[in-house]
């Protein structure tokens, strides 16, 4: 589905019409806003992050990864899945993501936000993704 922002009559230029914003654009804006929140290590669950890593290796990116949106005529509902960096407070990071996503949708798209649901799918511990310097077995 896509959102249509209705216009009331004509603009100052006398031009009339509608603006349509498709769902992937709304998801991308929400994803960008969520990634900018301090304490967010990544977006998406395990499988989405694996696919994202492959995509990144190929020089592509999906800024809407980990975000699902439902767009109505005037309202947006968003589900955002995040990985929080340890030792950040999960509930504070989740609330900041909720606020950032809501603000971005209102300010950049001009639609109301019905809800932003945040799921913390993992906690990233610094160094857990690092490869060991030396092989453990010969």
XYZ file of C-alpha atoms in Angstrom:
138
model
C 0.000 0.000 0.000
C 1.078 3.595 -0.348
C 0.132 6.794 1.356
C -1.581 9.637 -0.362
C -1.276 13.013 1.226
C -4.428 14.883 0.231
C -4.311 18.514 -0.768
C -7.094 20.885 0.144
C -7.870 22.687 -3.079
C -5.101 24.472 -4.918
C -1.629 25.440 -3.787
C -0.372 29.016 -3.768
C 0.705 28.431 -7.389
C -2.806 27.314 -8.301
C -1.698 23.719 -8.875
C -3.913 20.917 -7.616
C -3.033 17.278 -6.997
C -1.972 14.570 -4.579
C 1.343 13.291 -3.313
C 1.860 9.541 -3.044
C 4.603 8.052 -0.874
C 5.127 4.308 -1.336
C 5.719 1.997 1.635
C 9.424 1.289 0.953
C 10.137 5.021 1.175
C 8.376 5.253 4.539
C 10.325 2.193 5.765
C 13.606 3.702 4.552
C 12.957 6.994 6.374
C 12.054 5.092 9.548
C 15.186 2.936 9.203
C 17.465 5.934 8.770
C 15.928 7.619 11.822
C 16.303 4.466 13.945
C 19.946 3.945 12.940
C 20.813 7.482 14.061
C 19.753 6.763 17.660
C 22.715 6.310 20.032
C 22.863 2.747 21.321
C 21.409 1.143 18.192
C 24.007 -1.286 16.857
C 21.933 -2.641 13.945
C 18.410 -3.104 12.638
C 16.666 -6.404 12.008
C 16.715 -9.889 13.445
C 19.394 -12.501 12.857
C 18.310 -13.600 9.362
C 17.778 -10.022 8.175
C 21.233 -9.065 9.420
C 22.844 -11.999 7.579
C 21.136 -10.968 4.344
C 22.160 -7.370 5.063
C 25.798 -8.406 5.517
C 25.755 -10.141 2.128
C 24.103 -7.091 0.581
C 26.743 -4.815 2.140
C 29.533 -7.048 0.797
C 28.063 -6.569 -2.672
C 28.075 -2.798 -2.205
C 24.319 -2.525 -1.773
C 22.325 -1.519 1.265
C 18.733 -1.690 2.431
C 18.043 1.228 4.736
C 14.579 -0.184 5.427
C 15.994 -3.458 6.804
C 14.389 -4.342 10.128
C 11.435 -2.017 9.528
C 7.903 -2.976 8.527
C 5.290 -0.306 7.927
C 1.565 -0.220 7.349
C 0.509 2.960 5.620
C -3.057 4.187 5.517
C -4.488 7.320 3.973
C -3.401 9.559 6.840
C -1.608 7.347 9.376
C 1.439 5.108 9.566
C 2.113 2.183 11.907
C 5.708 0.966 12.109
C 7.394 -2.109 13.558
C 11.136 -1.668 14.105
C 13.491 -4.474 15.150
C 16.785 -3.365 16.688
C 20.005 -4.734 18.140
C 21.180 -2.648 21.091
C 24.839 -2.087 21.919
C 25.855 -3.350 25.363
C 25.656 -1.856 28.050
C 22.969 0.589 26.877
C 19.638 0.615 28.714
C 17.278 -1.255 26.408
C 14.090 0.559 27.386
C 15.689 3.981 26.883
C 17.126 3.075 23.470
C 13.735 1.638 22.430
C 11.929 4.802 23.537
C 14.452 6.985 21.690
C 13.957 4.886 18.538
C 10.177 5.233 18.891
C 10.503 9.006 19.234
C 13.001 9.367 16.342
C 10.932 7.265 13.936
C 7.728 9.094 14.841
C 9.356 12.507 14.424
C 10.854 11.564 11.043
C 7.524 10.302 9.700
C 5.651 13.399 10.851
C 8.274 15.912 9.718
C 9.481 14.334 6.471
C 6.320 12.653 5.205
C 3.630 14.770 6.831
C 1.530 11.891 8.114
C 0.261 11.014 11.584
C 1.841 8.110 13.441
C -0.599 5.571 14.871
C 2.116 3.548 16.621
C 5.772 2.600 16.545
C 6.452 -0.847 17.998
C 10.084 -1.566 18.854
C 11.436 -5.099 19.285
C 14.904 -5.629 20.741
C 16.101 -8.811 19.025
C 19.639 -8.927 20.411
C 22.327 -7.176 22.427
C 25.666 -6.605 20.721
C 28.680 -7.115 22.951
C 31.781 -5.286 21.673
C 34.320 -7.733 20.297
C 31.876 -10.615 19.861
C 31.970 -10.253 16.053
C 35.762 -9.910 15.902
C 37.810 -12.741 14.461
C 40.559 -14.089 16.720
C 44.048 -12.883 15.794
C 45.594 -16.335 15.953
C 44.098 -19.693 15.088
C 43.146 -21.700 18.151
C 44.157 -25.005 16.592
C 47.008 -25.875 14.273
